[in-house]
Amino acid sequence: MQKAERFTIRHTGTVRDPFGAYEYDILDGAVVIACYWHDYRGEDHGIRFADGSDEVLPGRRSDFVQGGGPEPLALSAVADKWLVARSSRWFHRNPCER
């Protein structure tokens, strides 16, 4: 039996320009705690937490998010650990602005 992951990721459903950023919600259970984005190549990516703080993430999209296209989206083990270390940022649980 596999351990259930704490965080999940899903597409926001926003319409984007052909070379625009892809946007996702990151959830802790059923609560959106952050908005994650990456450019169309996956080279530039960042996150905006529910408290309004932003971070540009090191590496590429594939270091943080796995799957996409025909594969289901999932956060990497590195992303899960990184989010746990920053969990105090969404205690106020304000929705992410778009």
CSV table of N, CA, C and O in Angstrom, one decimal:
chain,number,residue,atom,x,y,z
A,1,MET,N,0.8,-1.2,0.0
A,1,MET,CA,0.0,0.0,0.0
A,1,MET,C,0.9,1.2,0.0
A,1,MET,O,1.8,1.4,0.8
A,2,GLN,N,0.6,2.2,-0.9
A,2,GLN,CA,1.4,3.4,-1.0
A,2,GLN,C,0.9,4.5,-0.1
A,2,GLN,O,-0.3,4.6,0.1
A,3,LYS,N,1.8,5.3,0.4
A,3,LYS,CA,1.4,6.4,1.3
A,3,LYS,C,0.8,7.5,0.4
A,3,LYS,O,1.3,7.8,-0.7
A,4,ALA,N,-0.3,8.0,0.8
A,4,ALA,CA,-1.0,9.1,0.1
A,4,ALA,C,-0.1,10.4,0.2
A,4,ALA,O,0.4,10.7,1.3
A,5,GLU,N,0.0,11.1,-0.9
A,5,GLU,CA,0.7,12.3,-0.9
A,5,GLU,C,-0.1,13.4,-0.2
A,5,GLU,O,-1.3,13.4,-0.4
A,6,ARG,N,0.5,14.3,0.5
A,6,ARG,CA,-0.2,15.4,1.1
A,6,ARG,C,-0.7,16.4,0.2
A,6,ARG,O,-1.8,16.9,0.3
A,7,PHE,N,0.1,16.7,-0.8
A,7,PHE,CA,-0.3,17.8,-1.8
A,7,PHE,C,-0.7,17.3,-3.1
A,7,PHE,O,-0.1,16.3,-3.6
A,8,THR,N,-1.6,18.0,-3.8
A,8,THR,CA,-2.0,17.6,-5.1
A,8,THR,C,-1.9,18.9,-6.0
A,8,THR,O,-1.8,20.0,-5.5
A,9,ILE,N,-1.8,18.7,-7.3
A,9,ILE,CA,-1.7,19.8,-8.2
A,9,ILE,C,-2.8,19.6,-9.3
A,9,ILE,O,-3.1,18.4,-9.7
A,10,ARG,N,-3.4,20.7,-9.8
A,10,ARG,CA,-4.4,20.6,-10.9
A,10,ARG,C,-4.3,21.8,-11.7
A,10,ARG,O,-3.9,22.9,-11.3
A,11,HIS,N,-4.6,21.7,-13.0
A,11,HIS,CA,-4.7,22.8,-13.9
A,11,HIS,C,-5.8,23.8,-13.4
A,11,HIS,O,-6.8,23.4,-12.9
A,12,THR,N,-5.5,25.1,-13.6
A,12,THR,CA,-6.5,26.1,-13.1
A,12,THR,C,-7.7,26.2,-14.1
A,12,THR,O,-8.7,26.7,-13.7
A,13,GLY,N,-7.4,25.8,-15.3
A,13,GLY,CA,-8.5,25.9,-16.3
A,13,GLY,C,-8.5,27.2,-17.0
A,13,GLY,O,-9.4,27.5,-17.8
A,14,THR,N,-7.5,28.1,-16.7
A,14,THR,CA,-7.5,29.4,-17.4
A,14,THR,C,-7.0,29.2,-18.8
A,14,THR,O,-6.2,28.4,-19.1
A,15,VAL,N,-7.5,30.1,-19.7
A,15,VAL,CA,-7.1,30.1,-21.1
A,15,VAL,C,-5.8,30.8,-21.2
A,15,VAL,O,-5.6,31.9,-20.6
A,16,ARG,N,-4.8,30.3,-21.9
A,16,ARG,CA,-3.5,31.0,-22.1
A,16,ARG,C,-3.2,31.2,-23.5
A,16,ARG,O,-3.7,30.6,-24.4
A,17,ASP,N,-2.3,32.2,-23.7
A,17,ASP,CA,-1.8,32.5,-25.0
A,17,ASP,C,-0.9,31.4,-25.5
A,17,ASP,O,-0.4,30.6,-24.6
A,18,PRO,N,-0.6,31.2,-26.8
A,18,PRO,CA,0.2,30.1,-27.3
A,18,PRO,C,1.6,30.0,-26.6
A,18,PRO,O,2.1,28.9,-26.3
A,19,PHE,N,2.2,31.1,-26.3
A,19,PHE,CA,3.5,31.1,-25.6
A,19,PHE,C,3.4,31.6,-24.1
A,19,PHE,O,4.4,31.9,-23.5
A,20,GLY,N,2.2,31.6,-23.6
A,20,GLY,CA,1.9,32.1,-22.2
A,20,GLY,C,2.2,31.0,-21.2
A,20,GLY,O,2.5,29.8,-21.5
A,21,ALA,N,2.2,31.4,-20.0
A,21,ALA,CA,2.5,30.5,-18.8
A,21,ALA,C,1.3,29.5,-18.6
A,21,ALA,O,0.2,29.9,-18.8
A,22,TYR,N,1.7,28.4,-18.1
A,22,TYR,CA,0.7,27.4,-17.7
A,22,TYR,C,0.5,27.6,-16.2
A,22,TYR,O,1.5,27.9,-15.5
A,23,GLU,N,-0.7,27.6,-15.7
A,23,GLU,CA,-1.0,27.8,-14.3
A,23,GLU,C,-1.7,26.7,-13.7
A,23,GLU,O,-2.6,26.0,-14.3
A,24,TYR,N,-1.3,26.4,-12.4
A,24,TYR,CA,-1.9,25.3,-11.6
A,24,TYR,C,-2.2,25.7,-10.2
A,24,TYR,O,-1.6,26.7,-9.7
A,25,ASP,N,-3.1,25.0,-9.6
A,25,ASP,CA,-3.4,25.2,-8.2
A,25,ASP,C,-2.7,24.1,-7.5
A,25,ASP,O,-2.7,22.9,-7.9
A,26,ILE,N,-2.1,24.4,-6.3
A,26,ILE,CA,-1.6,23.3,-5.4
A,26,ILE,C,-2.5,23.3,-4.2
A,26,ILE,O,-2.8,24.3,-3.6
A,27,LEU,N,-2.9,22.1,-3.9
A,27,LEU,CA,-3.8,21.9,-2.8
A,27,LEU,C,-3.2,21.1,-1.6
A,27,LEU,O,-2.5,20.2,-1.9
A,28,ASP,N,-3.6,21.5,-0.4
A,28,ASP,CA,-3.3,20.7,0.8
A,28,ASP,C,-4.7,20.2,1.2
A,28,ASP,O,-5.5,20.9,1.7
A,29,GLY,N,-4.9,18.9,0.9
A,29,GLY,CA,-6.3,18.4,1.1
A,29,GLY,C,-7.2,19.0,0.0
A,29,GLY,O,-6.9,18.9,-1.2
A,30,ALA,N,-8.2,19.7,0.5
A,30,ALA,CA,-9.2,20.3,-0.4
A,30,ALA,C,-9.0,21.8,-0.5
A,30,ALA,O,-9.7,22.5,-1.2
A,31,VAL,N,-7.9,22.4,0.1
A,31,VAL,CA,-7.7,23.8,0.2
A,31,VAL,C,-6.6,24.2,-0.8
A,31,VAL,O,-5.5,23.7,-0.7
A,32,VAL,N,-6.8,25.2,-1.6
A,32,VAL,CA,-5.8,25.8,-2.5
A,32,VAL,C,-4.8,26.6,-1.6
A,32,VAL,O,-5.2,27.5,-0.9
A,33,ILE,N,-3.6,26.2,-1.6
A,33,ILE,CA,-2.6,26.8,-0.8
A,33,ILE,C,-1.6,27.7,-1.6
A,33,ILE,O,-0.9,28.5,-1.1
A,34,ALA,N,-1.5,27.4,-2.9
A,34,ALA,CA,-0.6,28.1,-3.7
A,34,ALA,C,-1.0,28.0,-5.2
A,34,ALA,O,-1.7,27.1,-5.6
A,35,CYS,N,-0.5,29.0,-6.0
A,35,CYS,CA,-0.6,29.0,-7.4
A,35,CYS,C,0.8,28.8,-8.0
A,35,CYS,O,1.7,29.5,-7.7
A,36,TYR,N,0.9,27.7,-8.8
A,36,TYR,CA,2.2,27.4,-9.4
A,36,TYR,C,2.1,27.7,-10.9
A,36,TYR,O,1.0,27.5,-11.5
A,37,TRP,N,3.2,28.2,-11.5
A,37,TRP,CA,3.2,28.5,-12.9
A,37,TRP,C,4.5,28.1,-13.5
A,37,TRP,O,5.5,28.0,-12.8
A,38,HIS,N,4.5,27.9,-14.8
A,38,HIS,CA,5.8,27.7,-15.6
A,38,HIS,C,5.6,28.2,-17.0
A,38,HIS,O,4.5,28.3,-17.5
A,39,ASP,N,6.7,28.6,-17.6
A,39,ASP,CA,6.6,29.1,-19.0
A,39,ASP,C,6.4,27.9,-19.9
A,39,ASP,O,6.4,26.7,-19.5
A,40,TYR,N,6.1,28.2,-21.2
A,40,TYR,CA,5.8,27.1,-22.1
A,40,TYR,C,6.9,26.1,-22.3
A,40,TYR,O,6.6,25.0,-22.8
A,41,ARG,N,8.1,26.5,-22.0
A,41,ARG,CA,9.2,25.5,-22.2
A,41,ARG,C,9.5,24.8,-20.9
A,41,ARG,O,10.3,23.8,-20.8
A,42,GLY,N,9.0,25.3,-19.8
A,42,GLY,CA,9.3,24.7,-18.5
A,42,GLY,C,10.6,25.1,-17.9
A,42,GLY,O,11.0,24.5,-16.9
A,43,GLU,N,11.2,26.1,-18.4
A,43,GLU,CA,12.5,26.6,-17.9
A,43,GLU,C,12.4,27.6,-16.8
A,43,GLU,O,13.2,27.6,-15.9
A,44,ASP,N,11.4,28.4,-16.8
A,44,ASP,CA,11.1,29.4,-15.8
A,44,ASP,C,9.8,29.0,-15.1
A,44,ASP,O,8.8,28.7,-15.7
A,45,HIS,N,9.9,29.0,-13.7
A,45,HIS,CA,8.7,28.6,-13.0
A,45,HIS,C,8.8,29.3,-11.6
A,45,HIS,O,9.8,29.7,-11.1
A,46,GLY,N,7.6,29.4,-11.0
A,46,GLY,CA,7.5,30.0,-9.7
A,46,GLY,C,6.2,29.7,-9.0
A,46,GLY,O,5.4,28.9,-9.5
A,47,ILE,N,6.1,30.2,-7.8
A,47,ILE,CA,4.9,29.9,-7.0
A,47,ILE,C,4.5,31.1,-6.2
A,47,ILE,O,5.3,31.9,-5.8
A,48,ARG,N,3.2,31.3,-6.0
A,48,ARG,CA,2.6,32.3,-5.2
A,48,ARG,C,1.8,31.6,-4.1
A,48,ARG,O,0.8,30.9,-4.4
A,49,PHE,N,2.1,31.9,-2.9
A,49,PHE,CA,1.4,31.2,-1.8
A,49,PHE,C,0.2,32.0,-1.4
A,49,PHE,O,0.0,33.2,-1.8
A,50,ALA,N,-0.7,31.4,-0.7
A,50,ALA,CA,-2.0,32.0,-0.3
A,50,ALA,C,-1.8,33.2,0.6
A,50,ALA,O,-2.6,34.0,0.7
A,51,ASP,N,-0.6,33.4,1.2
A,51,ASP,CA,-0.3,34.6,2.0
A,51,ASP,C,0.1,35.7,1.1
A,51,ASP,O,0.4,36.8,1.6
A,52,GLY,N,0.2,35.5,-0.2
A,52,GLY,CA,0.6,36.6,-1.1
A,52,GLY,C,2.1,36.6,-1.5
A,52,GLY,O,2.5,37.3,-2.3
A,53,SER,N,2.9,35.8,-0.8
A,53,SER,CA,4.4,35.8,-1.1
A,53,SER,C,4.6,35.0,-2.3
A,53,SER,O,3.9,34.0,-2.6
A,54,ASP,N,5.7,35.4,-3.1
A,54,ASP,CA,6.1,34.7,-4.3
A,54,ASP,C,7.5,34.2,-4.2
A,54,ASP,O,8.3,34.7,-3.4
A,55,GLU,N,7.8,33.1,-4.9
A,55,GLU,CA,9.1,32.6,-5.0
A,55,GLU,C,9.4,32.1,-6.4
A,55,GLU,O,8.5,31.4,-7.0
A,56,VAL,N,10.5,32.4,-6.9
A,56,VAL,CA,11.0,31.8,-8.2
A,56,VAL,C,11.7,30.6,-7.8
A,56,VAL,O,12.6,30.6,-6.9
A,57,LEU,N,11.4,29.5,-8.4
A,57,LEU,CA,12.0,28.2,-8.0
A,57,LEU,C,13.3,27.9,-8.8
A,57,LEU,O,13.3,28.2,-10.0
A,58,PRO,N,14.2,27.2,-8.2
A,58,PRO,CA,15.4,26.8,-8.9
A,58,PRO,C,15.1,25.6,-9.9
A,58,PRO,O,14.1,24.9,-9.7
A,59,GLY,N,15.9,25.4,-10.8
A,59,GLY,CA,15.8,24.2,-11.7
A,59,GLY,C,14.7,24.5,-12.8
A,59,GLY,O,14.4,25.6,-13.1
A,60,ARG,N,14.1,23.4,-13.2
A,60,ARG,CA,13.1,23.4,-14.3
A,60,ARG,C,11.8,22.8,-13.7
A,60,ARG,O,11.7,22.3,-12.6
A,61,ARG,N,10.8,22.9,-14.5
A,61,ARG,CA,9.4,22.4,-14.2
A,61,ARG,C,9.5,21.0,-13.8
A,61,ARG,O,8.9,20.5,-12.8
A,62,SER,N,10.3,20.2,-14.5
A,62,SER,CA,10.4,18.7,-14.2
A,62,SER,C,11.0,18.4,-12.9
A,62,SER,O,10.8,17.3,-12.4
A,63,ASP,N,11.6,19.4,-12.3
A,63,ASP,CA,12.2,19.1,-10.9
A,63,ASP,C,11.1,19.2,-9.9
A,63,ASP,O,11.2,18.7,-8.8
A,64,PHE,N,10.0,19.9,-10.2
A,64,PHE,CA,8.9,20.2,-9.3
A,64,PHE,C,7.6,19.4,-9.6
A,64,PHE,O,6.9,18.9,-8.7
A,65,VAL,N,7.3,19.3,-10.9
A,65,VAL,CA,6.0,18.7,-11.3
A,65,VAL,C,6.4,17.5,-12.2
A,65,VAL,O,7.2,17.7,-13.1
A,66,GLN,N,5.7,16.4,-12.0
A,66,GLN,CA,5.9,15.3,-12.9
A,66,GLN,C,4.6,15.0,-13.7
A,66,GLN,O,3.5,15.4,-13.2
A,67,GLY,N,4.7,14.4,-14.8
A,67,GLY,CA,3.6,14.1,-15.6
A,67,GLY,C,3.2,15.3,-16.5
A,67,GLY,O,4.0,16.1,-16.9
A,68,GLY,N,2.0,15.3,-16.9
A,68,GLY,CA,1.5,16.3,-17.9
A,68,GLY,C,1.3,15.6,-19.2
A,68,GLY,O,1.7,14.5,-19.4
A,69,GLY,N,0.5,16.3,-20.1
A,69,GLY,CA,0.2,15.7,-21.4
A,69,GLY,C,-0.7,14.5,-21.1
A,69,GLY,O,-1.7,14.6,-20.4
A,70,PRO,N,-0.4,13.3,-21.6
A,70,PRO,CA,-1.2,12.2,-21.4
A,70,PRO,C,-1.1,11.6,-20.0
A,70,PRO,O,-1.9,10.8,-19.5
A,71,GLU,N,0.0,12.0,-19.3
A,71,GLU,CA,0.2,11.4,-17.9
A,71,GLU,C,-0.4,12.3,-16.8
A,71,GLU,O,-0.5,13.5,-17.0
A,72,PRO,N,-0.9,11.7,-15.7
A,72,PRO,CA,-1.5,12.6,-14.7
A,72,PRO,C,-0.4,13.5,-14.0
A,72,PRO,O,0.8,13.1,-13.9
A,73,LEU,N,-0.8,14.6,-13.6
A,73,LEU,CA,0.1,15.6,-12.9
A,73,LEU,C,0.3,15.1,-11.5
A,73,LEU,O,-0.6,14.6,-10.8
A,74,ALA,N,1.5,15.3,-11.0
A,74,ALA,CA,1.9,15.0,-9.6
A,74,ALA,C,3.0,15.9,-9.2
A,74,ALA,O,3.8,16.3,-10.1
A,75,LEU,N,3.1,16.2,-8.0
A,75,LEU,CA,4.3,16.9,-7.5
A,75,LEU,C,5.4,15.9,-7.2
A,75,LEU,O,5.1,14.8,-6.7
A,76,SER,N,6.6,16.3,-7.4
A,76,SER,CA,7.8,15.5,-7.1
A,76,SER,C,8.0,15.4,-5.6
A,76,SER,O,7.5,16.1,-4.8
A,77,ALA,N,8.8,14.4,-5.2
A,77,ALA,CA,9.2,14.2,-3.8
A,77,ALA,C,9.9,15.5,-3.3
A,77,ALA,O,9.7,15.9,-2.2
A,78,VAL,N,10.7,16.1,-4.2
A,78,VAL,CA,11.4,17.3,-3.8
A,78,VAL,C,10.4,18.4,-3.6
A,78,VAL,O,10.6,19.2,-2.6
A,79,ALA,N,9.4,18.5,-4.4
A,79,ALA,CA,8.4,19.6,-4.3
A,79,ALA,C,7.6,19.4,-3.0
A,79,ALA,O,7.4,20.3,-2.2
A,80,ASP,N,7.3,18.1,-2.7
A,80,ASP,CA,6.5,17.8,-1.4
A,80,ASP,C,7.3,18.3,-0.2
A,80,ASP,O,6.8,18.9,0.7
A,81,LYS,N,8.6,17.9,-0.2
A,81,LYS,CA,9.4,18.3,0.9
A,81,LYS,C,9.6,19.8,1.0
A,81,LYS,O,9.5,20.4,2.1
A,82,TRP,N,9.7,20.5,-0.1
A,82,TRP,CA,9.9,21.9,-0.2
A,82,TRP,C,8.6,22.6,0.4
A,82,TRP,O,8.7,23.6,1.1
A,83,LEU,N,7.5,22.1,0.0
A,83,LEU,CA,6.2,22.7,0.4
A,83,LEU,C,6.0,22.5,1.9
A,83,LEU,O,5.5,23.4,2.6
A,84,VAL,N,6.3,21.3,2.5
A,84,VAL,CA,6.2,21.1,3.9
A,84,VAL,C,7.0,22.1,4.7
A,84,VAL,O,6.6,22.6,5.7
A,85,ALA,N,8.2,22.3,4.2
A,85,ALA,CA,9.1,23.3,4.9
A,85,ALA,C,8.6,24.7,4.9
A,85,ALA,O,8.9,25.5,5.7
A,86,ARG,N,7.6,25.0,4.0
A,86,ARG,CA,7.1,26.3,3.9
A,86,ARG,C,5.6,26.4,4.3
A,86,ARG,O,4.9,27.3,4.0
A,87,SER,N,5.1,25.4,5.0
A,87,SER,CA,3.7,25.2,5.3
A,87,SER,C,3.1,26.3,6.1
A,87,SER,O,1.9,26.6,6.1
A,88,SER,N,3.9,27.1,6.8
A,88,SER,CA,3.3,28.2,7.6
A,88,SER,C,2.8,29.3,6.7
A,88,SER,O,2.0,30.1,7.2
A,89,ARG,N,3.1,29.3,5.5
A,89,ARG,CA,2.7,30.4,4.6
A,89,ARG,C,1.2,30.4,4.2
A,89,ARG,O,0.7,31.4,3.7
A,90,TRP,N,0.5,29.3,4.5
A,90,TRP,CA,-0.9,29.3,4.1
A,90,TRP,C,-1.8,29.1,5.2
A,90,TRP,O,-3.0,28.7,5.1
A,91,PHE,N,-1.4,29.3,6.4
A,91,PHE,CA,-2.3,29.2,7.6
A,91,PHE,C,-3.5,30.1,7.5
A,91,PHE,O,-4.6,29.8,7.9
A,92,HIS,N,-3.3,31.3,6.9
A,92,HIS,CA,-4.4,32.2,6.7
A,92,HIS,C,-5.4,31.8,5.6
A,92,HIS,O,-6.5,32.2,5.5
A,93,ARG,N,-4.9,31.0,4.7
A,93,ARG,CA,-5.7,30.4,3.6
A,93,ARG,C,-6.5,31.4,2.8
A,93,ARG,O,-7.6,31.2,2.5
A,94,ASN,N,-5.8,32.4,2.4
A,94,ASN,CA,-6.4,33.4,1.5
A,94,ASN,C,-6.4,32.8,0.1
A,94,ASN,O,-5.4,32.1,-0.3
A,95,PRO,N,-7.4,33.0,-0.7
A,95,PRO,CA,-7.4,32.4,-2.1
A,95,PRO,C,-6.3,33.1,-2.9
A,95,PRO,O,-6.0,34.3,-2.7
A,96,CYS,N,-5.7,32.4,-3.9
A,96,CYS,CA,-4.8,33.0,-4.8
A,96,CYS,C,-5.5,33.9,-5.7
A,96,CYS,O,-6.6,33.6,-6.2
A,97,GLU,N,-4.9,35.0,-6.0
A,97,GLU,CA,-5.5,36.0,-7.0
A,97,GLU,C,-5.0,35.6,-8.4
A,97,GLU,O,-3.9,35.2,-8.6
A,98,ARG,N,-5.8,35.8,-9.4
A,98,ARG,CA,-5.5,35.5,-10.7
A,98,ARG,C,-5.6,36.8,-11.5
A,98,ARG,O,-6.4,37.6,-11.3
